[in-house]
Amino acid sequence: MISKELLDILCCPETKADLVLDGNTLVSTDKNTRRRYRIEDDIPIMLIDESEKLPMEEWKEIMNRYGKNVD
């Protein structure tokens, strides 16, 4: 499990946007890139090439779930 302290300092390596912890992934709050980074053995894999770009609707659902602005 990623600690709150680590989550507070991590950001999207592409846009420097905040991240939200969603299950076993970290999701960028940046609407344009919508990157999702996986976590393996409690280690975030913060490589852009290994991230996934979420469809807009899925990204919006995740942001709404965590009270983040989608506009």
JSON list of C-alpha atoms in Angstrom, two decimals:
[
{"chain": "A", "resi": 1, "resn": "MET", "atom": "CA", "xyz": [0.00, 0.00, 0.00]},
{"chain": "A", "resi": 2, "resn": "ILE", "atom": "CA", "xyz": [1.30, 3.45, -0.91]},
{"chain": "A", "resi": 3, "resn": "SER", "atom": "CA", "xyz": [1.57, 5.78, 2.08]},
{"chain": "A", "resi": 4, "resn": "LYS", "atom": "CA", "xyz": [-0.21, 9.12, 2.13]},
{"chain": "A", "resi": 5, "resn": "GLU", "atom": "CA", "xyz": [3.19, 10.82, 2.45]},
{"chain": "A", "resi": 6, "resn": "LEU", "atom": "CA", "xyz": [4.43, 9.22, -0.77]},
{"chain": "A", "resi": 7, "resn": "LEU", "atom": "CA", "xyz": [1.17, 9.95, -2.59]},
{"chain": "A", "resi": 8, "resn": "ASP", "atom": "CA", "xyz": [1.45, 13.60, -1.54]},
{"chain": "A", "resi": 9, "resn": "ILE", "atom": "CA", "xyz": [4.83, 14.00, -3.27]},
{"chain": "A", "resi": 10, "resn": "LEU", "atom": "CA", "xyz": [4.22, 11.88, -6.37]},
{"chain": "A", "resi": 11, "resn": "CYS", "atom": "CA", "xyz": [2.98, 13.54, -9.54]},
{"chain": "A", "resi": 12, "resn": "CYS", "atom": "CA", "xyz": [2.43, 12.60, -13.15]},
{"chain": "A", "resi": 13, "resn": "PRO", "atom": "CA", "xyz": [5.87, 12.54, -14.81]},
{"chain": "A", "resi": 14, "resn": "GLU", "atom": "CA", "xyz": [4.40, 13.89, -18.05]},
{"chain": "A", "resi": 15, "resn": "THR", "atom": "CA", "xyz": [2.34, 16.84, -16.80]},
{"chain": "A", "resi": 16, "resn": "LYS", "atom": "CA", "xyz": [3.25, 17.16, -13.10]},
{"chain": "A", "resi": 17, "resn": "ALA", "atom": "CA", "xyz": [-0.48, 16.85, -12.30]},
{"chain": "A", "resi": 18, "resn": "ASP", "atom": "CA", "xyz": [-1.68, 15.38, -9.01]},
{"chain": "A", "resi": 19, "resn": "LEU", "atom": "CA", "xyz": [-2.45, 11.68, -8.84]},
{"chain": "A", "resi": 20, "resn": "VAL", "atom": "CA", "xyz": [-5.29, 9.77, -7.20]},
{"chain": "A", "resi": 21, "resn": "LEU", "atom": "CA", "xyz": [-4.89, 6.27, -5.81]},
{"chain": "A", "resi": 22, "resn": "ASP", "atom": "CA", "xyz": [-7.49, 4.06, -7.48]},
{"chain": "A", "resi": 23, "resn": "GLY", "atom": "CA", "xyz": [-7.17, 0.45, -6.40]},
{"chain": "A", "resi": 24, "resn": "ASN", "atom": "CA", "xyz": [-3.74, -0.73, -7.46]},
{"chain": "A", "resi": 25, "resn": "THR", "atom": "CA", "xyz": [-3.11, 2.17, -9.83]},
{"chain": "A", "resi": 26, "resn": "LEU", "atom": "CA", "xyz": [-2.37, 5.88, -9.77]},
{"chain": "A", "resi": 27, "resn": "VAL", "atom": "CA", "xyz": [-4.43, 8.08, -12.08]},
{"chain": "A", "resi": 28, "resn": "SER", "atom": "CA", "xyz": [-3.38, 11.53, -13.24]},
{"chain": "A", "resi": 29, "resn": "THR", "atom": "CA", "xyz": [-5.86, 14.34, -12.66]},
{"chain": "A", "resi": 30, "resn": "ASP", "atom": "CA", "xyz": [-4.82, 15.90, -15.99]},
{"chain": "A", "resi": 31, "resn": "LYS", "atom": "CA", "xyz": [-7.81, 15.83, -18.35]},
{"chain": "A", "resi": 32, "resn": "ASN", "atom": "CA", "xyz": [-5.73, 15.95, -21.53]},
{"chain": "A", "resi": 33, "resn": "THR", "atom": "CA", "xyz": [-3.43, 13.01, -20.84]},
{"chain": "A", "resi": 34, "resn": "ARG", "atom": "CA", "xyz": [-5.60, 10.87, -18.49]},
{"chain": "A", "resi": 35, "resn": "ARG", "atom": "CA", "xyz": [-2.64, 8.62, -17.62]},
{"chain": "A", "resi": 36, "resn": "ARG", "atom": "CA", "xyz": [-2.96, 5.57, -15.38]},
{"chain": "A", "resi": 37, "resn": "TYR", "atom": "CA", "xyz": [0.18, 4.12, -13.79]},
{"chain": "A", "resi": 38, "resn": "ARG", "atom": "CA", "xyz": [0.21, 0.64, -12.30]},
{"chain": "A", "resi": 39, "resn": "ILE", "atom": "CA", "xyz": [1.61, -0.29, -8.91]},
{"chain": "A", "resi": 40, "resn": "GLU", "atom": "CA", "xyz": [3.60, -3.53, -8.58]},
{"chain": "A", "resi": 41, "resn": "ASP", "atom": "CA", "xyz": [4.70, -4.87, -5.19]},
{"chain": "A", "resi": 42, "resn": "ASP", "atom": "CA", "xyz": [3.83, -1.47, -3.64]},
{"chain": "A", "resi": 43, "resn": "ILE", "atom": "CA", "xyz": [6.12, 0.30, -6.14]},
{"chain": "A", "resi": 44, "resn": "PRO", "atom": "CA", "xyz": [4.52, 2.81, -8.54]},
{"chain": "A", "resi": 45, "resn": "ILE", "atom": "CA", "xyz": [5.70, 2.29, -12.13]},
{"chain": "A", "resi": 46, "resn": "MET", "atom": "CA", "xyz": [5.91, 5.94, -13.17]},
{"chain": "A", "resi": 47, "resn": "LEU", "atom": "CA", "xyz": [7.14, 5.41, -16.73]},
{"chain": "A", "resi": 48, "resn": "ILE", "atom": "CA", "xyz": [5.14, 7.22, -19.38]},
{"chain": "A", "resi": 49, "resn": "ASP", "atom": "CA", "xyz": [5.80, 4.46, -21.92]},
{"chain": "A", "resi": 50, "resn": "GLU", "atom": "CA", "xyz": [4.30, 1.89, -19.56]},
{"chain": "A", "resi": 51, "resn": "SER", "atom": "CA", "xyz": [1.27, 3.96, -18.57]},
{"chain": "A", "resi": 52, "resn": "GLU", "atom": "CA", "xyz": [-2.19, 3.64, -20.02]},
{"chain": "A", "resi": 53, "resn": "LYS", "atom": "CA", "xyz": [-4.26, 6.49, -21.46]},
{"chain": "A", "resi": 54, "resn": "LEU", "atom": "CA", "xyz": [-7.78, 6.16, -20.14]},
{"chain": "A", "resi": 55, "resn": "PRO", "atom": "CA", "xyz": [-10.88, 6.77, -22.23]},
{"chain": "A", "resi": 56, "resn": "MET", "atom": "CA", "xyz": [-12.55, 10.06, -21.23]},
{"chain": "A", "resi": 57, "resn": "GLU", "atom": "CA", "xyz": [-15.60, 8.42, -19.63]},
{"chain": "A", "resi": 58, "resn": "GLU", "atom": "CA", "xyz": [-13.55, 6.06, -17.48]},
{"chain": "A", "resi": 59, "resn": "TRP", "atom": "CA", "xyz": [-11.27, 8.90, -16.39]},
{"chain": "A", "resi": 60, "resn": "LYS", "atom": "CA", "xyz": [-14.31, 11.04, -15.47]},
{"chain": "A", "resi": 61, "resn": "GLU", "atom": "CA", "xyz": [-15.78, 8.19, -13.40]},
{"chain": "A", "resi": 62, "resn": "ILE", "atom": "CA", "xyz": [-12.55, 7.85, -11.45]},
{"chain": "A", "resi": 63, "resn": "MET", "atom": "CA", "xyz": [-12.23, 11.59, -10.88]},
{"chain": "A", "resi": 64, "resn": "ASN", "atom": "CA", "xyz": [-15.86, 11.82, -9.73]},
{"chain": "A", "resi": 65, "resn": "ARG", "atom": "CA", "xyz": [-15.32, 8.88, -7.36]},
{"chain": "A", "resi": 66, "resn": "TYR", "atom": "CA", "xyz": [-12.56, 10.83, -5.61]},
{"chain": "A", "resi": 67, "resn": "GLY", "atom": "CA", "xyz": [-14.21, 14.26, -5.73]},
{"chain": "A", "resi": 68, "resn": "LYS", "atom": "CA", "xyz": [-11.91, 15.73, -8.37]},
{"chain": "A", "resi": 69, "resn": "ASN", "atom": "CA", "xyz": [-13.00, 18.36, -10.88]},
{"chain": "A", "resi": 70, "resn": "VAL", "atom": "CA", "xyz": [-13.48, 17.00, -14.42]},
{"chain": "A", "resi": 71, "resn": "ASP", "atom": "CA", "xyz": [-13.98, 20.34, -16.21]}
]
